[in-house]
PDB file of C-alpha atoms in Angstrom:
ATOM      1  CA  UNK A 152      87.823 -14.926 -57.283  1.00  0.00           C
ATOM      2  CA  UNK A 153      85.565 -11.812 -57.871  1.00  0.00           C
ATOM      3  CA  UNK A 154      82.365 -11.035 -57.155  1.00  0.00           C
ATOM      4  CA  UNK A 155      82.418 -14.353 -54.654  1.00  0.00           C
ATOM      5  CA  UNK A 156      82.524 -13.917 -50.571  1.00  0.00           C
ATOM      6  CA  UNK A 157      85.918 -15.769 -49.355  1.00  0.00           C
ATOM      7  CA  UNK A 158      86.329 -19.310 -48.332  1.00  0.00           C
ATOM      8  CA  UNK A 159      85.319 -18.205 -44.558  1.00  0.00           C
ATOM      9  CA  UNK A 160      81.949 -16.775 -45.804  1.00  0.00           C
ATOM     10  CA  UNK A 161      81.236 -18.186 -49.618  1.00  0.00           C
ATOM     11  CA  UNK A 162      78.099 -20.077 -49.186  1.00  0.00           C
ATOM     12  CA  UNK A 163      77.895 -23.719 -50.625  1.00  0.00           C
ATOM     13  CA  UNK A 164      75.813 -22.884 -53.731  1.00  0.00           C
ATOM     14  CA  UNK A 165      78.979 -20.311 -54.402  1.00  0.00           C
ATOM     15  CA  UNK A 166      81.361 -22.680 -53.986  1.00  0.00           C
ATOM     16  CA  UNK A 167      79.896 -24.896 -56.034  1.00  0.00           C
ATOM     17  CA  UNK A 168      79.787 -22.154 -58.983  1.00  0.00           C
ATOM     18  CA  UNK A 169      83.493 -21.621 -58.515  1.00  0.00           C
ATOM     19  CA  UNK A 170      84.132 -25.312 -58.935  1.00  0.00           C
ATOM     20  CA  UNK A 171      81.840 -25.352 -61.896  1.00  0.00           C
ATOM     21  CA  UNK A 172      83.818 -21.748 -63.431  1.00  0.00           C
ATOM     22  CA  UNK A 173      87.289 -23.483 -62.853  1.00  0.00           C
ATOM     23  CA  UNK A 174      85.980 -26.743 -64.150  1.00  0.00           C
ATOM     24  CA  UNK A 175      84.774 -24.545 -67.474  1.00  0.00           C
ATOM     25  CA  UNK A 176      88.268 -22.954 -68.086  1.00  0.00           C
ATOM     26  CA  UNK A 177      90.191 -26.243 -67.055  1.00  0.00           C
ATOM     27  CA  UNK A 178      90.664 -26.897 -70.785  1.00  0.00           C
ATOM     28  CA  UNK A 179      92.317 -23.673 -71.543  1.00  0.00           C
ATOM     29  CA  UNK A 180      94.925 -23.671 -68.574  1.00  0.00           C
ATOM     30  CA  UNK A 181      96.664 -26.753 -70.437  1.00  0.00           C
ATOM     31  CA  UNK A 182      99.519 -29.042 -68.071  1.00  0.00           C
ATOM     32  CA  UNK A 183      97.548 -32.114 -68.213  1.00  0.00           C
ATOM     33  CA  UNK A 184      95.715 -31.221 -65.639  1.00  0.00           C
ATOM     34  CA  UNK A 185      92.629 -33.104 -64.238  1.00  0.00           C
ATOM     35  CA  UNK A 186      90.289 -32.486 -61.823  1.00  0.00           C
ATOM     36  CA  UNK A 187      89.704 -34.836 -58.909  1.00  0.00           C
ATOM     37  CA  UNK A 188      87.262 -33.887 -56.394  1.00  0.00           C
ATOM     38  CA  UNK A 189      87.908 -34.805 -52.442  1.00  0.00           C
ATOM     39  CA  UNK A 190      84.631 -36.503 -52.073  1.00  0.00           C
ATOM     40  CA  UNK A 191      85.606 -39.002 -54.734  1.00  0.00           C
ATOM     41  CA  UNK A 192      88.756 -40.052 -52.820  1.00  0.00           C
ATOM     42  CA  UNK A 193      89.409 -42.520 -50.861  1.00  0.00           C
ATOM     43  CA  UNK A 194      90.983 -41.806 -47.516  1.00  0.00           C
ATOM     44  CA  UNK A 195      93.985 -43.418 -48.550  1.00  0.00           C
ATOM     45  CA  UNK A 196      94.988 -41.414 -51.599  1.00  0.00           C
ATOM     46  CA  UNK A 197      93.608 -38.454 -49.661  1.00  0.00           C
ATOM     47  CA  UNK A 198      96.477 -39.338 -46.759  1.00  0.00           C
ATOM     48  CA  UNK A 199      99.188 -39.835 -49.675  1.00  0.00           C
ATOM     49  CA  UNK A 200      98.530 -36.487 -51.081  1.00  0.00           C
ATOM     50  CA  UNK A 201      99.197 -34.967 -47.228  1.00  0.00           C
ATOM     51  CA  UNK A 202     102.234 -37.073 -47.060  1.00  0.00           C
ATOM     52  CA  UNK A 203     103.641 -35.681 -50.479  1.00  0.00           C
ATOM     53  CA  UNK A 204     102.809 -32.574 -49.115  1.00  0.00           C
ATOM     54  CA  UNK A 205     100.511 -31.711 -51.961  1.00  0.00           C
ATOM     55  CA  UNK A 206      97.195 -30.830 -50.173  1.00  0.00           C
ATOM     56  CA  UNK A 207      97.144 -29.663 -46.415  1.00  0.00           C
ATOM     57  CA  UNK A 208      95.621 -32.636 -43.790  1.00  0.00           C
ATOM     58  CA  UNK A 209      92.628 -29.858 -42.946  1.00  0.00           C
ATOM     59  CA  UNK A 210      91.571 -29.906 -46.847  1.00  0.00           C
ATOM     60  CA  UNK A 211      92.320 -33.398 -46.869  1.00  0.00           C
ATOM     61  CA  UNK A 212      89.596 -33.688 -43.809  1.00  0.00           C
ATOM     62  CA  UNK A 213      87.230 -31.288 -45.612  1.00  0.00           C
ATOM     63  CA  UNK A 214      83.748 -33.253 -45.959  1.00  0.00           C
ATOM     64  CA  UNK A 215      83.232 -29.812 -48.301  1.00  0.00           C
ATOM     65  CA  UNK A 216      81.467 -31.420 -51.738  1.00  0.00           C
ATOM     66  CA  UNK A 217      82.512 -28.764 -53.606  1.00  0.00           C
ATOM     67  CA  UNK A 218      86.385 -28.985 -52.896  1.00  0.00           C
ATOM     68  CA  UNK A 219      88.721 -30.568 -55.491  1.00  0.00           C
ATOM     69  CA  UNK A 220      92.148 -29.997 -56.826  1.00  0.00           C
ATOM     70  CA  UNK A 221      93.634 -30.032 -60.112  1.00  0.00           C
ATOM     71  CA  UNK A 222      96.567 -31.959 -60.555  1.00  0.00           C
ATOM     72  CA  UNK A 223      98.864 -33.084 -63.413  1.00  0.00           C
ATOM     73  CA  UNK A 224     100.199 -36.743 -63.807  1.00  0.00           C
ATOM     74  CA  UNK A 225     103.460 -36.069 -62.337  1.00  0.00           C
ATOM     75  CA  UNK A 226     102.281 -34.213 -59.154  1.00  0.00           C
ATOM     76  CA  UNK A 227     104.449 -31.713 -59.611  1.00  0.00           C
ATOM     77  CA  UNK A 228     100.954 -29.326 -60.132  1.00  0.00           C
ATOM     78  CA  UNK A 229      98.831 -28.925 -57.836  1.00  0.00           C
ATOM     79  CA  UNK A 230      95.941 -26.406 -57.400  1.00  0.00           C
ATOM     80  CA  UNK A 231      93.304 -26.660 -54.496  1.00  0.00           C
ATOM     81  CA  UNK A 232      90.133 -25.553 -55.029  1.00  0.00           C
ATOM     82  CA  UNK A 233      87.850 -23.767 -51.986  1.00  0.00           C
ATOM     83  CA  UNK A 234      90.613 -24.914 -49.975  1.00  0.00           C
ATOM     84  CA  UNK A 235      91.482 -21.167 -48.002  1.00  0.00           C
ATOM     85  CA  UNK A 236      91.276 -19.181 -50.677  1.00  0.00           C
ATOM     86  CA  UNK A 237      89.353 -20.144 -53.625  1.00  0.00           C
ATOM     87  CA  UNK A 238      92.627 -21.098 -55.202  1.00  0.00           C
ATOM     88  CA  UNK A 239      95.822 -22.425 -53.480  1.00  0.00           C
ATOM     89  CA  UNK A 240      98.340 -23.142 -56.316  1.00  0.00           C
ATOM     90  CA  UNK A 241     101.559 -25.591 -55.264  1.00  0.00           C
ATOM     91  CA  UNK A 242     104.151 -25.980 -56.984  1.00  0.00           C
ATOM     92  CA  UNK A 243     107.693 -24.454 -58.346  1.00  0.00           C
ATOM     93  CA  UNK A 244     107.667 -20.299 -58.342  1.00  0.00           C
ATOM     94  CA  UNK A 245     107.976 -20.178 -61.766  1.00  0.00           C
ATOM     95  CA  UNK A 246     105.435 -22.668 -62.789  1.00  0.00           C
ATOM     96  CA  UNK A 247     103.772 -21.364 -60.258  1.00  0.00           C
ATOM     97  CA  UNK A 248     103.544 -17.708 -61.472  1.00  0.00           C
ATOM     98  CA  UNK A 249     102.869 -19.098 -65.409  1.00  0.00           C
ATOM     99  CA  UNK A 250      99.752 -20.806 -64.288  1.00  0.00           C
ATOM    100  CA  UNK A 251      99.016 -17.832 -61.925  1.00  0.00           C
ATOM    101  CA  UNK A 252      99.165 -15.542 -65.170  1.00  0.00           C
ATOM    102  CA  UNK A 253      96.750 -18.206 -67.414  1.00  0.00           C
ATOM    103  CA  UNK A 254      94.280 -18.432 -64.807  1.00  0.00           C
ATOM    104  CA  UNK A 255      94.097 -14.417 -64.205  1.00  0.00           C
ATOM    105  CA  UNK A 256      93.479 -14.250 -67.839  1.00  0.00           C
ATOM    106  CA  UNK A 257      90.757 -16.938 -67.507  1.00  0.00           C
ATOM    107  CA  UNK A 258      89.169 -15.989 -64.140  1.00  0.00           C
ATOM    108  CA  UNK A 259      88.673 -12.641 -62.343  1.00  0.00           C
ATOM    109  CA  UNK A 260      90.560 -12.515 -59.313  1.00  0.00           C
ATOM    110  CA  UNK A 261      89.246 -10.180 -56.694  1.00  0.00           C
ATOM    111  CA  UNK A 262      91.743  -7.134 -56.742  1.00  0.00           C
ATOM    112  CA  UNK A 263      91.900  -3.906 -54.926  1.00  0.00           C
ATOM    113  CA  UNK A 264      93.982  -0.589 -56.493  1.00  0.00           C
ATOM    114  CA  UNK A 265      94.950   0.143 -53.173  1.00  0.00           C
ATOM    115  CA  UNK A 266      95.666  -2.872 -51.352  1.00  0.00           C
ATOM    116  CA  UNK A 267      96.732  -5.384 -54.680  1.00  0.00           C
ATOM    117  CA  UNK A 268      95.009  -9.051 -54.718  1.00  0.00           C
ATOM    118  CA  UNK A 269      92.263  -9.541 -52.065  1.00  0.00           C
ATOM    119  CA  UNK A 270      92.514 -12.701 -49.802  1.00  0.00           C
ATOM    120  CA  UNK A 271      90.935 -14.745 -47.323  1.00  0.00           C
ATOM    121  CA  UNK A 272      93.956 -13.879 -44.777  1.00  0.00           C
ATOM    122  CA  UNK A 273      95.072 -10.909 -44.474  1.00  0.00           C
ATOM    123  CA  UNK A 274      98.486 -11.630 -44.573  1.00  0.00           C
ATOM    124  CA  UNK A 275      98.018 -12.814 -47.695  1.00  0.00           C
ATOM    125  CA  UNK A 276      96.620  -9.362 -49.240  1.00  0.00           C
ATOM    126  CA  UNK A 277      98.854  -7.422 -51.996  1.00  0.00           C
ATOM    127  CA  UNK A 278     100.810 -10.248 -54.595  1.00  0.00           C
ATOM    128  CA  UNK A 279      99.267 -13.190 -52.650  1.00  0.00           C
ATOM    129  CA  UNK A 280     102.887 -14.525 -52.980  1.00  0.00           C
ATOM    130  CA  UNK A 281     103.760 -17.095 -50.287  1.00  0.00           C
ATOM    131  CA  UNK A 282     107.281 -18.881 -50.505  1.00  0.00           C
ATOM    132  CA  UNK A 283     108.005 -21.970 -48.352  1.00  0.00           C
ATOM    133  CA  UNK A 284     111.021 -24.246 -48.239  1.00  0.00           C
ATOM    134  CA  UNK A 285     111.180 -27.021 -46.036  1.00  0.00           C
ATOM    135  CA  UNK A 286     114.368 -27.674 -44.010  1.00  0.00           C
ATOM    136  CA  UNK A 287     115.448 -30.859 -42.252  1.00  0.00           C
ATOM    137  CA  UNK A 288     117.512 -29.659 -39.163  1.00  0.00           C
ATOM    138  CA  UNK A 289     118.897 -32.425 -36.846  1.00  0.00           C
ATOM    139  CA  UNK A 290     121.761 -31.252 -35.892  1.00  0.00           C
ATOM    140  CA  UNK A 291     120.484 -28.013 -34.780  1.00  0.00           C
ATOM    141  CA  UNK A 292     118.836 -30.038 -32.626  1.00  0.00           C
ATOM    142  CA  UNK A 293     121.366 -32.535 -31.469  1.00  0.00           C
ATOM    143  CA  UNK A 294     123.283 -29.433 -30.106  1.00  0.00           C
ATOM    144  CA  UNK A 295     121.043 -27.790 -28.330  1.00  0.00           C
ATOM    145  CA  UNK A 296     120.842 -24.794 -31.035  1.00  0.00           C
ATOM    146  CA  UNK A 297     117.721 -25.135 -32.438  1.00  0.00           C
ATOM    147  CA  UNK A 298     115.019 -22.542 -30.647  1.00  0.00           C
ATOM    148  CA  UNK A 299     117.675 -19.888 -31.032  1.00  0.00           C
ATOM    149  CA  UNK A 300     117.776 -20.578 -34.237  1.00  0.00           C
ATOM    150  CA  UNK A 301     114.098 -20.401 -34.737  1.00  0.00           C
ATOM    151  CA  UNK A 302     113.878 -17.662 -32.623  1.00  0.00           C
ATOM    152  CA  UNK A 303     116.030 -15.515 -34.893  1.00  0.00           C
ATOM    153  CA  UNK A 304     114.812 -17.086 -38.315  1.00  0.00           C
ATOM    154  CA  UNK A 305     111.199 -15.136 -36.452  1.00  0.00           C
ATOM    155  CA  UNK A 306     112.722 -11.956 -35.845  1.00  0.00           C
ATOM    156  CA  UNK A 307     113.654 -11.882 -39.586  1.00  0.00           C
ATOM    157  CA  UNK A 308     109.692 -11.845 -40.538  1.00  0.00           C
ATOM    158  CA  UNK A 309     109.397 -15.406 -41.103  1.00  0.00           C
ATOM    159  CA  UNK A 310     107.515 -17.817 -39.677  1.00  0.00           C
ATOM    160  CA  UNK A 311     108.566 -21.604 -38.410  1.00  0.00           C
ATOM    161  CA  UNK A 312     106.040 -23.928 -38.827  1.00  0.00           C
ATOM    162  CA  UNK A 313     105.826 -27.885 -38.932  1.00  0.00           C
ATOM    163  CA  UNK A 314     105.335 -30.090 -41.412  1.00  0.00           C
ATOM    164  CA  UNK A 315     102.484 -29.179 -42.864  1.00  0.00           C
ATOM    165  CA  UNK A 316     102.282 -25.523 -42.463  1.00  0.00           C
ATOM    166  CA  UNK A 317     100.181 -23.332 -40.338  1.00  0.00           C
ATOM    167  CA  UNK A 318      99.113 -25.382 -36.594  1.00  0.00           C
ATOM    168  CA  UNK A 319     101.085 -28.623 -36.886  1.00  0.00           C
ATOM    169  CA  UNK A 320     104.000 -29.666 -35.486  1.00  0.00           C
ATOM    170  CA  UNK A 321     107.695 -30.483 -36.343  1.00  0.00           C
ATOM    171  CA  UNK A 322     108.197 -34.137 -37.513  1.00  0.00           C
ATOM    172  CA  UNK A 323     111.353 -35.163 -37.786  1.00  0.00           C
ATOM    173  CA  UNK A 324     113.189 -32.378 -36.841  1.00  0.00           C
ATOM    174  CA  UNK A 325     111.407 -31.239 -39.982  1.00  0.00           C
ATOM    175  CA  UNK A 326     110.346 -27.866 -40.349  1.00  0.00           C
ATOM    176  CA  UNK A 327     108.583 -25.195 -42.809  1.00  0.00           C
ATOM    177  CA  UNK A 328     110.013 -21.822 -42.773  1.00  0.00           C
ATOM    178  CA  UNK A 329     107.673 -19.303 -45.135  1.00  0.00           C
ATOM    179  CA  UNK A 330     107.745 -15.174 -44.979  1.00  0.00           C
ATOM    180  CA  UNK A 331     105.082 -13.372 -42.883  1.00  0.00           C
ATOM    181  CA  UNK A 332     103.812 -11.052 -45.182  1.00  0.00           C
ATOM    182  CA  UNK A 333     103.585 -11.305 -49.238  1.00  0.00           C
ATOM    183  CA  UNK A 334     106.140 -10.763 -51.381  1.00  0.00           C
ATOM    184  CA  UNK A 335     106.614  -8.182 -54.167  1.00  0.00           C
ATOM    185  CA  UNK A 336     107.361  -9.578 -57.991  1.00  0.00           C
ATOM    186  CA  UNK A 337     109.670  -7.607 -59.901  1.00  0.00           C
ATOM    187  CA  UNK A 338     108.934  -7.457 -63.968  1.00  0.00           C
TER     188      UNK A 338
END
């Protein structure tokens, strides 16, 4: 979000305005959305949200006060808040991208002319556009296949990661396969 210093850097008093601006527009992004801050959870619902994969296990473990999400009753919405970025949204690309739009017009997102929306991670930088589909791939595994496969799924600018993204590990035979760099939007 403009004129705030990212996640790695934002001070708690900032973070605590950027809860409070979100919290302000909430209203006006619509969805039935609430707001449920991390500190109020138990560790239990906390733990269900990881397993639904609808917060990361390191926000999950955040003892941040100022970290929340806003979710709808379905859980089919989810947006962290001072999670990596200020905002992580989850959910379907296209509801994804409509909520995107409504908060931009709510919120000033830190932009750059020359190098598109400004994140935390730098492979993040330009559209800010991340897509990730999970795959379940036993028998990969069963025959022997599977780091080859990986291996060339790498070479094709993607990355392989477990379960829940970024530093876990495969569950399962589960696995999370996401581009390297962001992607463009065509209009």
């Amino acid at each position: 979000i403009k004129d705030f210093n990212f996640e790695n850097k934002c001070s708690k008093d900032d973070k605590k305005h950027i809860l409070e601006k979100i919290e302000g527009v909430l209203p006006s992004i619509g969805y039935d959305l609430k707001l449920l801050r991390l500190k109020d959870m138990d560790n239990l619902t906390k733990q269900s949200l990881v397993e639904k994969h609808i917060i990361s296990p390191e926000f999950a473990s955040s003892k941040d006060e100022n970290c929340a999400i806003l979710i709808n009753d379905e859980e089919n919405i989810c947006i962290m808040i001072n999670e990596e970025d200020h905002l992580r949204i989850e959910e379907l690309m296209n509801l994804a991208i409509e909520i995107d739009q409504k908060l931009e017009r709510l919120v000033d997102y830190a932009f750059s002319e020359k190098y598109g929306y400004l994140t935390a991670c730098p492979t993040n930088v330009g559209t800010g556009l991340r897509v990730s589909v999970m795959v379940h791939l036993p028998g990969l595994a069963e025959t022997g296949n599977l780091n080859k496969i990986l291996h060339i799924v790498n070479n094709f600018g993607m990355s392989v990661r477990g379960v829940y993204g970024e530093g876990s590990q495969s569950m399962g035979n589960m696995y999370q396969i996401s581009n390297n760099q962001t992607l463009g939007l065509t209009e």
